[in-house]
Short mmCIF file of C-alpha atoms and ligand atoms in Angstrom, two decimals:
data_model
loop_
_atom_site.label_atom_id
_atom_site.label_comp_id
_atom_site.label_asym_id
_atom_site.label_seq_id
_atom_site.Cartn_x
_atom_site.Cartn_y
_atom_site.Cartn_z
CA MET A 54 -60.21 -67.00 25.27
CA ALA A 55 -62.58 -64.99 27.62
CA SER A 56 -63.59 -61.49 26.12
CA ASN A 57 -62.71 -58.23 28.11
CA GLN A 58 -66.43 -57.67 28.98
CA ILE A 59 -67.43 -56.37 32.33
CA LEU A 60 -70.92 -57.75 33.40
CA THR A 61 -73.26 -56.65 36.09
CA VAL A 62 -74.26 -59.28 38.68
CA SER A 63 -77.71 -59.45 36.60
CA GLN A 64 -75.98 -59.89 33.25
CA MET A 65 -73.72 -62.44 34.62
CA GLN A 66 -76.88 -64.47 36.04
CA ALA A 67 -78.55 -64.25 32.64
CA ALA A 68 -75.25 -65.37 30.95
CA GLU A 69 -75.12 -68.56 33.28
CA GLN A 70 -79.08 -69.06 32.57
CA ALA A 71 -78.08 -68.86 28.86
CA LEU A 72 -75.56 -71.58 29.23
CA VAL A 73 -77.81 -73.65 31.41
CA ASP A 74 -80.53 -73.45 28.61
CA ALA A 75 -77.91 -74.47 26.18
CA GLY A 76 -77.44 -77.72 28.02
CA GLU A 77 -74.59 -77.06 30.47
CA THR A 78 -75.53 -77.32 34.41
CA VAL A 79 -74.34 -75.28 37.26
CA SER A 80 -72.14 -77.98 38.27
CA THR A 81 -70.23 -78.30 35.14
CA LEU A 82 -69.91 -74.47 35.14
CA MET A 83 -68.75 -74.23 38.73
CA GLU A 84 -66.19 -77.41 37.86
CA ARG A 85 -64.71 -75.21 34.90
CA ALA A 86 -64.57 -72.14 37.25
CA GLY A 87 -62.97 -74.17 40.03
CA ALA A 88 -60.52 -75.76 37.98
CA GLY A 89 -59.45 -72.61 36.28
CA ALA A 90 -58.85 -71.00 39.48
CA ALA A 91 -57.01 -73.87 40.97
CA ASP A 92 -54.65 -73.71 38.03
CA TRP A 93 -53.88 -70.02 39.15
CA ILE A 94 -53.61 -71.01 42.88
CA TRP A 95 -51.33 -73.90 42.05
CA ARG A 96 -48.80 -71.74 40.33
CA VAL A 97 -48.88 -69.23 42.95
CA ALA A 98 -48.68 -71.74 45.96
CA ALA A 99 -45.57 -72.99 44.38
CA GLY A 100 -45.93 -76.27 46.68
CA ARG A 101 -47.17 -74.47 49.62
CA ALA A 102 -50.14 -75.44 51.84
CA VAL A 103 -53.56 -74.00 50.90
CA THR A 104 -56.36 -72.93 53.07
CA ILE A 105 -59.93 -72.48 51.64
CA LEU A 106 -62.39 -70.49 53.39
CA CYS A 107 -65.97 -71.70 51.81
CA GLY A 108 -69.28 -69.94 52.21
CA PRO A 109 -72.93 -71.00 52.00
CA GLY A 110 -73.20 -70.28 48.02
CA ASN A 111 -71.71 -71.09 44.78
CA ASN A 112 -68.54 -69.11 45.72
CA GLY A 113 -68.20 -71.47 48.38
CA GLY A 114 -68.94 -74.37 45.74
CA ASP A 115 -66.10 -73.04 43.59
CA GLY A 116 -63.65 -73.47 46.82
CA TYR A 117 -64.75 -77.05 47.54
CA VAL A 118 -63.87 -77.82 43.61
CA ILE A 119 -60.58 -75.99 44.13
CA ALA A 120 -59.82 -78.06 47.17
CA ARG A 121 -60.47 -81.45 45.45
CA VAL A 122 -58.06 -80.43 42.37
CA LEU A 123 -55.55 -79.05 44.41
CA ALA A 124 -55.33 -81.97 46.80
CA ALA A 125 -55.39 -84.57 43.86
CA ARG A 126 -52.08 -82.50 42.65
CA GLY A 127 -50.59 -83.34 45.96
CA LEU A 128 -50.83 -79.94 47.66
CA THR A 129 -51.81 -79.82 51.46
CA VAL A 130 -55.38 -78.40 51.52
CA ARG A 131 -57.58 -77.28 54.43
CA VAL A 132 -60.95 -76.14 53.99
CA ILE A 133 -62.65 -73.67 56.62
CA ALA A 134 -66.34 -74.20 56.63
CA PRO A 135 -68.34 -71.64 58.94
CA PHE A 136 -71.40 -72.55 56.94
CA SER A 137 -72.88 -75.73 55.33
CA PRO A 138 -73.42 -75.55 51.57
CA LYS A 139 -76.78 -74.29 50.58
CA THR A 140 -77.07 -74.68 46.85
CA PRO A 141 -77.43 -78.07 45.11
CA ALA A 142 -73.96 -77.47 43.10
CA ALA A 143 -72.18 -76.23 46.10
CA ARG A 144 -73.60 -79.45 48.17
CA ALA A 145 -72.35 -81.79 45.23
CA ALA A 146 -68.95 -80.18 45.09
CA ARG A 147 -68.48 -80.38 48.93
CA GLU A 148 -69.45 -84.17 48.51
CA ALA A 149 -67.12 -84.75 45.76
CA TRP A 150 -64.49 -83.15 47.77
CA GLY A 151 -65.06 -85.61 50.58
CA GLY A 152 -62.68 -84.00 53.09
CA GLU A 153 -63.17 -83.02 56.59
CA PRO A 154 -63.25 -79.00 57.44
CA VAL A 155 -60.99 -77.65 60.06
CA GLU A 156 -61.39 -74.85 62.47
CA THR A 157 -58.36 -72.84 61.70
CA ALA A 158 -54.95 -73.14 59.69
CA LYS A 159 -52.11 -70.70 59.10
CA GLY A 160 -49.15 -70.32 56.52
CA GLY A 161 -49.06 -70.72 52.91
CA VAL A 162 -51.97 -69.75 50.59
CA PHE A 163 -55.27 -68.19 51.89
CA VAL A 164 -57.96 -68.43 49.32
CA ASP A 165 -61.21 -66.63 49.97
CA CYS A 166 -64.49 -68.40 48.52
CA LEU A 167 -66.63 -67.09 51.29
CA PHE A 168 -69.05 -65.03 49.09
CA GLY A 169 -68.97 -63.74 45.67
CA SER A 170 -71.60 -61.99 43.40
CA GLY A 171 -74.25 -63.13 45.79
CA LEU A 172 -73.29 -61.13 48.81
CA ALA A 173 -76.29 -59.47 50.08
CA ARG A 174 -74.83 -57.03 52.67
CA ALA A 175 -71.84 -56.29 54.70
CA LEU A 176 -70.34 -59.18 56.43
CA ASP A 177 -70.99 -59.36 60.11
CA GLN A 178 -68.51 -58.59 62.64
CA VAL A 179 -67.55 -62.24 63.45
CA LEU A 180 -67.07 -63.20 59.72
CA GLU A 181 -65.00 -59.81 59.24
CA THR A 182 -62.90 -60.74 61.94
CA ARG A 183 -62.43 -64.27 60.82
CA LEU A 184 -61.59 -63.31 57.49
CA CYS A 185 -59.15 -60.76 58.31
CA GLU A 186 -57.42 -62.98 60.79
CA LEU A 187 -57.16 -65.92 58.43
CA ALA A 188 -55.72 -63.65 55.73
CA ALA A 189 -52.96 -62.24 58.08
CA ALA A 190 -51.99 -65.78 59.22
CA HIS A 191 -51.06 -66.47 55.50
CA ASP A 192 -48.15 -65.67 53.37
CA LEU A 193 -50.24 -64.94 50.30
CA CYS A 194 -54.10 -64.12 49.87
CA VAL A 195 -56.11 -64.96 46.76
CA ALA A 196 -59.78 -64.04 46.10
CA VAL A 197 -62.02 -66.06 44.08
CA ASP A 198 -64.27 -64.28 41.74
CA VAL A 199 -64.32 -61.28 44.02
CA PRO A 200 -62.85 -60.41 47.45
CA SER A 201 -65.82 -60.98 49.93
CA GLY A 202 -67.44 -57.75 51.26
CA ILE A 203 -67.48 -55.84 48.17
CA ASP A 204 -70.38 -54.79 45.99
CA CYS A 205 -69.80 -56.34 42.50
CA ASP A 206 -71.83 -53.67 40.64
CA SER A 207 -70.74 -50.54 42.16
CA GLY A 208 -67.34 -51.35 43.39
CA GLU A 209 -68.46 -50.26 46.79
CA VAL A 210 -66.56 -51.76 49.97
CA LEU A 211 -69.14 -52.91 52.61
CA ASN A 212 -67.03 -53.35 55.60
CA ASP A 213 -64.62 -51.22 57.36
CA THR A 214 -61.81 -53.48 57.38
CA LEU A 215 -61.10 -56.32 54.71
CA PRO A 216 -57.94 -57.83 53.44
CA ILE A 217 -55.83 -56.67 50.64
CA TYR A 218 -55.23 -59.52 48.25
CA ASP A 219 -52.21 -60.42 46.20
CA LEU A 220 -54.44 -61.93 43.34
CA THR A 221 -58.13 -62.05 42.46
CA ILE A 222 -59.37 -64.71 40.11
CA ALA A 223 -62.53 -63.31 38.20
CA LEU A 224 -64.79 -66.12 36.85
CA GLY A 225 -66.50 -66.07 33.69
CA ALA A 226 -66.28 -62.36 33.23
CA TRP A 227 -65.22 -59.16 34.68
CA LYS A 228 -67.40 -57.46 37.34
CA PHE A 229 -67.46 -53.51 37.54
CA ALA A 230 -65.83 -54.04 41.07
CA HIS A 231 -62.44 -55.41 39.52
CA TRP A 232 -61.98 -51.99 38.04
CA MET A 233 -63.71 -49.64 39.93
CA MET A 234 -62.78 -47.49 43.03
CA PRO A 235 -62.58 -48.25 45.87
CA ALA A 236 -62.92 -52.21 45.46
CA MET A 237 -60.30 -52.47 43.04
CA GLN A 238 -57.84 -51.35 45.55
CA LEU A 239 -58.31 -54.85 47.31
CA MET A 240 -57.69 -56.96 44.37
CA GLY A 241 -53.96 -57.15 43.88
CA GLU A 242 -53.17 -58.79 40.46
CA ARG A 243 -56.26 -59.77 38.38
CA ARG A 244 -56.84 -62.74 36.24
CA LEU A 245 -59.82 -64.23 34.23
CA VAL A 246 -61.00 -67.64 33.91
CA ASP A 247 -63.04 -68.37 30.83
CA ILE A 248 -66.16 -70.52 31.65
CA GLY A 249 -67.65 -70.13 28.25
CA VAL A 250 -69.83 -66.95 28.67
CA ALA A 251 -70.88 -65.47 25.41
CA PHE A 252 -70.20 -62.04 24.31
CA ASP A 253 -72.61 -59.46 25.54
CA TRP A 254 -73.24 -56.42 22.97
CA ASP A 255 -74.67 -54.61 25.95
CA ALA A 256 -71.69 -55.00 28.46
CA ALA A 257 -69.36 -52.59 29.56
CA GLN A 258 -65.75 -53.28 28.06
CA LEU A 259 -62.39 -53.24 29.76
CA ALA A 260 -60.21 -51.09 27.33
CA GLU A 261 -58.06 -52.95 25.24
CA ARG A 262 -54.84 -51.35 24.04
CA PRO A 263 -55.06 -49.60 20.63
CA VAL A 264 -52.66 -49.79 17.76
CA LEU A 265 -51.37 -46.32 16.29
CA SER A 266 -49.93 -45.98 12.75
CA PRO A 267 -46.84 -43.81 12.00
CA PRO A 268 -47.47 -41.04 9.49
CA GLU A 269 -47.76 -41.99 5.78
CA ALA A 270 -44.54 -41.66 3.78
CA ASP A 271 -45.93 -38.68 1.95
CA ALA A 272 -47.41 -37.10 5.21
CA HIS A 273 -47.09 -33.24 5.80
CA LYS A 274 -47.90 -31.29 8.80
CA TYR A 275 -51.56 -30.50 7.61
CA SER A 276 -52.29 -33.95 6.30
CA ARG A 277 -51.31 -35.26 9.90
CA GLY A 278 -53.98 -32.81 11.26
CA LEU A 279 -53.67 -29.09 12.60
CA LEU A 280 -54.92 -28.40 16.12
CA ALA A 281 -55.92 -25.22 17.63
CA VAL A 282 -55.61 -25.04 21.40
CA VAL A 283 -57.64 -22.03 22.75
CA GLY A 284 -56.37 -20.80 26.15
CA GLY A 285 -57.20 -17.93 28.29
CA GLU A 286 -56.41 -16.28 31.74
CA MET A 287 -53.95 -18.89 32.98
CA PRO A 288 -51.66 -19.61 29.84
CA GLY A 289 -49.44 -22.10 31.29
CA ALA A 290 -52.16 -24.91 31.22
CA GLY A 291 -52.69 -24.24 27.55
CA VAL A 292 -49.00 -24.42 26.88
CA LEU A 293 -48.79 -27.92 28.74
CA ALA A 294 -51.66 -29.07 26.68
CA ALA A 295 -50.16 -27.75 23.41
CA SER A 296 -47.00 -29.45 24.16
CA ALA A 297 -48.47 -32.67 24.92
CA ALA A 298 -50.64 -32.43 21.52
CA MET A 299 -47.31 -31.72 19.80
CA ARG A 300 -46.24 -35.26 20.64
CA GLY A 301 -49.59 -37.05 20.40
CA GLY A 302 -49.57 -37.40 16.56
CA ALA A 303 -51.03 -34.14 15.14
CA GLY A 304 -48.67 -32.49 12.56
CA TYR A 305 -49.07 -28.70 13.59
CA VAL A 306 -50.37 -27.30 17.00
CA LYS A 307 -51.44 -23.58 17.17
CA LEU A 308 -51.91 -22.13 20.86
CA TYR A 309 -54.07 -19.16 21.09
CA ALA A 310 -52.95 -17.54 24.18
CA GLY A 311 -55.43 -15.00 25.90
CA ALA A 312 -52.63 -13.81 28.13
CA GLU A 313 -48.82 -13.75 27.70
CA PRO A 314 -47.73 -17.27 28.30
CA GLY A 315 -44.19 -16.47 29.24
CA LEU A 316 -41.65 -19.21 28.28
CA VAL A 317 -42.89 -21.36 25.36
CA PRO A 318 -41.01 -24.09 23.52
CA PRO A 319 -39.53 -22.82 20.34
CA ASP A 320 -41.45 -25.26 18.29
CA LEU A 321 -44.90 -24.22 19.51
CA VAL A 322 -46.76 -21.67 17.48
CA VAL A 323 -48.30 -18.97 19.62
CA VAL A 324 -50.86 -16.60 18.48
CA HIS A 325 -51.95 -13.69 20.61
CA ASP A 326 -55.09 -12.10 18.78
CA GLY A 327 -57.38 -12.61 16.21
CA LEU A 328 -59.11 -15.74 17.48
CA ASP A 329 -61.74 -15.52 14.77
CA GLU A 330 -58.93 -15.32 12.01
CA LEU A 331 -57.10 -18.18 13.62
CA LEU A 332 -60.28 -20.25 13.71
CA ALA A 333 -61.34 -19.36 10.20
CA ASP A 334 -58.46 -21.39 8.79
CA GLU A 335 -60.11 -24.23 7.02
CA ARG A 336 -57.26 -26.42 7.51
CA ILE A 337 -57.94 -26.77 11.25
CA ALA A 338 -58.85 -30.43 11.94
CA ALA A 339 -59.65 -30.08 15.58
CA LEU A 340 -59.96 -27.57 18.66
CA LEU A 341 -59.03 -27.83 22.37
CA VAL A 342 -60.63 -25.44 24.76
CA GLY A 343 -60.70 -25.40 28.35
CA PRO A 344 -57.15 -25.75 29.96
CA GLY A 345 -56.31 -22.16 31.42
CA LEU A 346 -59.45 -20.59 29.98
CA GLY A 347 -60.64 -19.05 33.02
CA ARG A 348 -64.30 -18.70 34.20
CA SER A 349 -65.13 -15.03 33.48
CA GLU A 350 -67.65 -13.80 31.06
CA GLU A 351 -65.18 -13.36 28.58
CA ALA A 352 -64.17 -17.00 28.88
CA ARG A 353 -67.84 -18.12 28.67
CA ALA A 354 -68.23 -16.00 25.41
CA ARG A 355 -64.86 -17.43 23.94
CA LEU A 356 -66.15 -21.10 24.68
CA ALA A 357 -69.54 -20.00 22.94
CA PHE A 358 -67.52 -18.72 20.03
CA VAL A 359 -65.37 -22.03 19.82
CA LEU A 360 -68.10 -24.43 20.18
CA GLY A 361 -70.02 -22.47 17.43
CA CYS A 362 -67.34 -23.24 14.94
CA ASP A 363 -68.74 -26.86 14.95
CA LEU A 364 -65.18 -28.33 14.44
CA PRO A 365 -64.28 -31.69 16.40
CA THR A 366 -63.68 -30.20 19.81
CA VAL A 367 -62.11 -31.58 23.14
CA CYS A 368 -63.54 -29.54 26.27
CA ASP A 369 -61.72 -29.89 29.63
CA ALA A 370 -61.32 -28.06 32.92
CA ASP A 371 -62.93 -24.67 32.96
CA ALA A 372 -64.77 -25.25 29.84
CA LEU A 373 -66.76 -27.98 31.80
CA HIS A 374 -67.91 -25.49 34.40
CA LEU A 375 -69.15 -22.84 31.81
CA LEU A 376 -70.70 -25.47 29.33
CA THR A 377 -74.35 -24.83 28.62
CA ALA A 378 -76.67 -26.89 26.26
CA ASP A 379 -77.46 -23.83 24.22
CA MET A 380 -73.47 -23.78 23.28
CA LEU A 381 -74.10 -27.35 21.87
CA GLU A 382 -77.39 -26.50 19.67
CA GLY A 383 -76.79 -27.16 16.03
CA ARG A 384 -73.46 -28.59 16.39
CA LEU A 385 -72.68 -31.88 14.31
CA SER A 386 -69.12 -32.33 14.81
CA PRO A 387 -67.64 -34.74 17.45
CA LEU A 388 -67.30 -33.53 21.01
CA ILE A 389 -65.27 -35.20 23.71
CA VAL A 390 -65.28 -33.95 27.31
CA THR A 391 -62.80 -34.90 29.83
CA PRO A 392 -64.04 -34.35 33.39
CA HIS A 393 -62.37 -35.02 36.68
CA ALA A 394 -64.73 -36.25 39.54
CA GLY A 395 -65.70 -32.51 40.43
CA GLU A 396 -66.25 -31.41 36.80
CA LEU A 397 -68.45 -34.63 36.37
CA ASP A 398 -70.58 -33.36 39.27
CA ALA A 399 -70.63 -29.75 37.75
CA LEU A 400 -71.79 -31.26 34.42
CA GLY A 401 -74.03 -33.55 36.13
CA HIS A 402 -75.93 -30.41 37.79
CA THR A 403 -76.07 -28.53 34.31
CA PHE A 404 -77.02 -31.37 32.17
CA GLY A 405 -79.69 -33.07 34.91
CA SER A 406 -77.91 -36.31 35.85
CA VAL A 407 -77.66 -36.50 39.40
CA GLY A 408 -78.29 -38.97 41.96
CA LEU A 409 -76.92 -41.63 39.69
CA ASP A 410 -73.97 -44.00 40.33
CA ARG A 411 -70.92 -43.25 38.22
CA VAL A 412 -71.74 -45.92 35.26
CA GLU A 413 -74.98 -44.32 35.08
CA GLN A 414 -73.82 -40.92 35.12
CA VAL A 415 -71.22 -41.36 32.51
CA SER A 416 -73.74 -43.00 30.09
CA ASP A 417 -76.43 -40.48 30.88
CA LEU A 418 -74.22 -37.43 30.03
CA ALA A 419 -72.85 -38.99 26.92
CA GLU A 420 -76.23 -38.98 25.76
CA ALA A 421 -77.18 -35.70 27.05
CA LEU A 422 -74.21 -33.92 25.63
CA GLU A 423 -74.07 -36.27 22.44
CA ALA A 424 -70.31 -36.49 23.31
CA VAL A 425 -67.70 -38.89 24.40
CA VAL A 426 -67.28 -38.51 28.14
CA VAL A 427 -64.05 -39.41 29.57
CA ALA A 428 -64.57 -39.45 33.38
CA LYS A 429 -61.19 -39.31 34.85
CA GLY A 430 -59.56 -40.64 37.87
CA PRO A 431 -57.86 -43.64 39.30
CA ASP A 432 -60.75 -45.68 37.48
CA THR A 433 -61.04 -43.76 34.27
CA MET A 434 -64.25 -44.58 32.56
CA LEU A 435 -65.63 -43.56 29.16
CA GLY A 436 -69.10 -43.05 27.74
CA ALA A 437 -70.26 -42.42 24.37
CA PRO A 438 -74.14 -42.22 22.97
CA GLY A 439 -75.58 -45.47 22.45
CA THR A 440 -72.59 -47.47 23.43
CA PRO A 441 -72.08 -49.43 26.90
CA VAL A 442 -69.32 -47.65 28.80
CA VAL A 443 -65.55 -48.56 28.34
CA VAL A 444 -63.29 -48.67 31.60
CA MET A 445 -59.51 -48.22 31.35
CA PRO A 446 -57.13 -50.54 33.34
CA PRO A 447 -55.54 -48.55 36.22
CA ALA A 448 -52.86 -46.17 35.60
CA SER A 449 -49.86 -44.90 37.53
CA ALA A 450 -51.06 -43.26 40.78
CA TRP A 451 -48.15 -40.93 40.20
CA LEU A 452 -50.45 -39.08 37.88
CA SER A 453 -52.37 -37.67 40.67
CA THR A 454 -50.42 -34.31 40.39
CA ALA A 455 -51.50 -31.03 38.96
CA GLY A 456 -51.47 -30.42 35.21
CA THR A 457 -51.56 -34.07 34.21
CA GLY A 458 -55.26 -33.60 33.17
CA ASP A 459 -54.13 -30.83 30.71
CA VAL A 460 -51.47 -33.11 29.19
CA LEU A 461 -54.32 -35.79 28.57
CA ALA A 462 -56.52 -33.18 27.19
CA GLY A 463 -53.92 -32.20 24.72
CA LEU A 464 -53.10 -35.97 23.70
CA ILE A 465 -56.80 -36.61 22.93
CA ALA A 466 -57.28 -33.38 21.07
CA SER A 467 -54.08 -34.39 19.03
CA ARG A 468 -55.45 -37.71 18.28
CA LEU A 469 -58.92 -36.05 17.40
CA ALA A 470 -56.76 -34.00 14.77
CA VAL A 471 -55.29 -37.03 13.42
CA GLY A 472 -58.65 -38.33 13.17
CA MET A 473 -58.31 -42.00 12.12
CA ASP A 474 -60.89 -43.30 14.58
CA SER A 475 -64.44 -43.03 16.11
CA PRO A 476 -64.48 -40.29 18.58
CA LEU A 477 -64.51 -42.87 21.40
CA GLY A 478 -61.67 -44.61 19.64
CA ILE A 479 -59.72 -41.49 19.76
CA ALA A 480 -60.41 -40.81 23.55
CA LEU A 481 -59.01 -44.06 24.33
CA GLU A 482 -55.95 -43.45 22.09
CA GLY A 483 -55.21 -40.33 24.11
CA CYS A 484 -56.17 -42.30 27.46
CA TRP A 485 -53.67 -45.04 26.69
CA LEU A 486 -50.75 -42.68 25.28
CA HIS A 487 -51.07 -40.76 28.87
CA ARG A 488 -51.06 -44.24 30.70
CA GLU A 489 -48.16 -45.59 28.84
CA ALA A 490 -46.12 -42.19 29.28
CA ALA A 491 -46.95 -42.33 32.89
CA ARG A 492 -45.76 -45.88 33.32
CA LEU A 493 -42.56 -45.12 31.42
CA ALA A 494 -42.02 -42.04 33.44
CA GLY A 495 -41.71 -44.02 36.91
CA PRO A 496 -41.96 -42.59 40.22
CA ALA A 497 -42.58 -38.77 41.30
CA PHE A 498 -42.96 -37.02 37.99
CA SER A 499 -44.45 -33.74 37.07
CA ALA A 500 -46.91 -33.04 34.52
CA GLY A 501 -43.98 -31.46 32.61
CA ASP A 502 -41.87 -34.45 32.97
CA LEU A 503 -44.62 -36.75 31.54
CA LEU A 504 -44.19 -34.95 28.08
CA ASP A 505 -40.75 -36.39 27.58
CA HIS A 506 -42.29 -39.91 27.91
CA ILE A 507 -44.97 -39.50 25.39
CA PRO A 508 -42.73 -40.37 22.28
CA ASP A 509 -41.72 -43.72 23.79
CA ALA A 510 -45.44 -44.18 25.09
CA TYR A 511 -46.37 -43.73 21.20
CA GLY A 512 -43.56 -46.20 20.16
CA VAL A 513 -45.17 -48.69 22.63
CA LEU A 514 -48.58 -48.45 20.76
CA LEU A 515 -47.14 -48.51 17.13
N1 LIG B 1746 -72.62 -67.17 37.84
C1 LIG B 1746 -71.91 -68.17 37.05
O1 LIG B 1746 -71.94 -68.40 35.89
C2 LIG B 1746 -71.02 -68.94 37.94
C3 LIG B 1746 -71.02 -68.53 39.13
N2 LIG B 1746 -69.97 -69.20 39.94
C4 LIG B 1746 -69.75 -68.71 41.48
O2 LIG B 1746 -70.95 -68.31 42.08
C5 LIG B 1746 -70.80 -67.18 42.97
C6 LIG B 1746 -72.07 -66.62 43.11
O3 LIG B 1746 -72.72 -67.78 43.83
P1 LIG B 1746 -73.98 -67.39 44.87
O4 LIG B 1746 -75.09 -66.71 43.89
O5 LIG B 1746 -74.73 -68.68 45.28
O6 LIG B 1746 -73.65 -66.39 45.86
P2 LIG B 1746 -72.45 -66.40 46.87
O7 LIG B 1746 -71.73 -67.55 46.70
O8 LIG B 1746 -71.64 -65.23 46.74
O9 LIG B 1746 -73.33 -66.57 48.20
C7 LIG B 1746 -74.57 -66.21 48.23
C8 LIG B 1746 -75.18 -66.91 49.78
O10 LIG B 1746 -74.41 -66.10 50.77
C9 LIG B 1746 -75.56 -65.63 51.45
N3 LIG B 1746 -75.03 -64.35 51.92
C10 LIG B 1746 -75.00 -63.30 51.23
N4 LIG B 1746 -74.42 -62.09 51.90
C11 LIG B 1746 -74.10 -62.75 53.05
C12 LIG B 1746 -73.60 -62.05 54.15
N5 LIG B 1746 -73.20 -60.94 54.30
N6 LIG B 1746 -73.52 -62.67 55.40
C13 LIG B 1746 -73.91 -64.12 55.41
N7 LIG B 1746 -74.70 -64.77 54.38
C14 LIG B 1746 -74.68 -64.01 53.19
C15 LIG B 1746 -76.83 -65.77 50.69
O11 LIG B 1746 -78.07 -65.78 51.38
C16 LIG B 1746 -76.59 -66.82 49.84
O12 LIG B 1746 -76.92 -68.12 50.41
C17 LIG B 1746 -69.97 -66.41 41.83
O13 LIG B 1746 -69.17 -65.36 42.67
C18 LIG B 1746 -69.02 -67.57 41.55
O14 LIG B 1746 -67.89 -67.64 42.44
C19 LIG B 1746 -69.26 -70.36 39.76
O15 LIG B 1746 -69.56 -71.46 40.47
C20 LIG B 1746 -69.62 -71.03 38.21
C21 LIG B 1746 -70.58 -70.12 37.41
N1 LIG B 1747 -54.74 -42.06 42.01
C1 LIG B 1747 -54.57 -41.83 40.55
N2 LIG B 1747 -54.35 -43.09 39.71
C2 LIG B 1747 -54.15 -42.96 38.46
N3 LIG B 1747 -54.45 -41.86 37.58
C3 LIG B 1747 -54.82 -40.71 38.28
C4 LIG B 1747 -54.98 -40.90 39.62
N4 LIG B 1747 -55.14 -39.33 40.07
C5 LIG B 1747 -55.36 -38.73 38.91
N5 LIG B 1747 -54.95 -39.50 37.79
C6 LIG B 1747 -55.30 -39.08 36.35
O1 LIG B 1747 -54.37 -37.87 36.30
C7 LIG B 1747 -55.10 -36.97 35.71
C8 LIG B 1747 -55.73 -35.68 36.31
O2 LIG B 1747 -56.33 -34.74 35.56
P1 LIG B 1747 -57.07 -33.72 36.32
O3 LIG B 1747 -57.60 -33.92 37.80
O4 LIG B 1747 -57.67 -32.89 35.39
O5 LIG B 1747 -55.74 -32.84 36.87
P2 LIG B 1747 -55.40 -31.32 36.50
O6 LIG B 1747 -56.70 -30.54 36.41
O7 LIG B 1747 -54.42 -30.89 37.63
O8 LIG B 1747 -54.50 -31.35 35.24
C9 LIG B 1747 -56.28 -37.67 34.87
O9 LIG B 1747 -55.89 -38.45 33.76
C10 LIG B 1747 -56.68 -38.76 36.03
O10 LIG B 1747 -57.25 -39.98 35.47
K1 LIG B 1748 -64.68 -64.55 47.24
#
């Protein structure tokens, strides 16, 4: 089984070289990749004809292997070859296929083997048009390795108009583009073909679903973890975060509300004054600060006080705009920050990591803050000091509604209070609970509706 590692193009090339050094040839790797891809295409084609567009490099070479394998299984296969093969392995694959390319074709399955990880620039207009016309003329579109026209490492889409695929078959390992915006929008379903690439300790990972535990038989509310949520000027966000936290595993959640929070659930303990007294409770296992905190001087002082307590802490929302390096001096306890794109930018400016790409910025900030960074969005990415980034698989786009970030912060803080994993593992647990709750919530939910689905999401992860 291939691992869930995500490789850059240069890591992929090094992995391929390591296999060659160990006695494989590029042709045997291409054979394995092409045969694996052909298996998937065979399944989705279900007897329909297949048209393969082959480029000049080894991605085109994979296409010739696929053509040979599928033709041998009795499918009608048409190959379109705007270039002649330029690598020895691709030339050999074309020869082994032995057929005659056609000018055009329509109907059935279209397979894009034009360019893979070797794409060096945007497709020219003629190729872009040809690719789009062929895709439109077929019932189903499959990209081999990656769709042609995207940058594997950054996930950038280099052409204005590209097809949207039904299936993308990654070869050897995932590339960042499979899981990063905007390229991931073109991929459709994603499948990975193993070609024997070794595990790379320096590689990013696609997050795997964690397994959570139910409480011990002798559990009590404090042994499961006491979480204090420190709110501020806009108490609704704190109530939402605390309500999520109550369902995320912690045994006891207290909300310090800076302002009168209005309606609160009867099972949420709300404290109105005496923050220092509240935080002096030695039973507190974790803190959450930020949702609804505000950005006033008072909010800044409250944040500094909370961080000064040196307890395991999640910082979200307003706290991320107020956070400065001096507030973190001398801290030893774990810190998890959960910025969306705007907050990531703000942190980047405060902590001197601007002008980097998203992957670099997340890693850089994790080092600078000595914290786990959960960079939220359609392609949520997590960084921790000394560890390659971890990318979450996509979640429901219905999460794009106000307040769902407060729910996530509450869930991560709840897991931090439970405290059964590393800070990175804890942040991932929160992200998975959030993702599963959103999946179970179906369409058009509000952040409040999401709360109702957390218990079942928890059930999925037990
Ligand atoms: N890395 C590996 O271990 C393996 C890679 N394989 C395949 O090899 C692919 C990479 O092969 P290559 O490095 O040959 O790269 P590609 O097949 O992606 O294409 C590179 C070729 O296209 C040309 N080119 C790049 N951008 C262009 C553009 N916009 N317009 C016109 N020409 C352009 C380049 O000059 C070069 O000739 C992978 O995506 C995968 O499909 C597999 O065959 C098996 C194993
Ligand atoms: N298009 C999307 N697809 C999947 N998840 C999304 C999308 N947009 C937002 N999210 C998720 O929803 C949450 C929104 O958080 P945030 O931007 O902080 O919202 P708020 O501040 O209103 O609570 C994050 O967990 C983010 O990853
Ligand atoms: K391709």
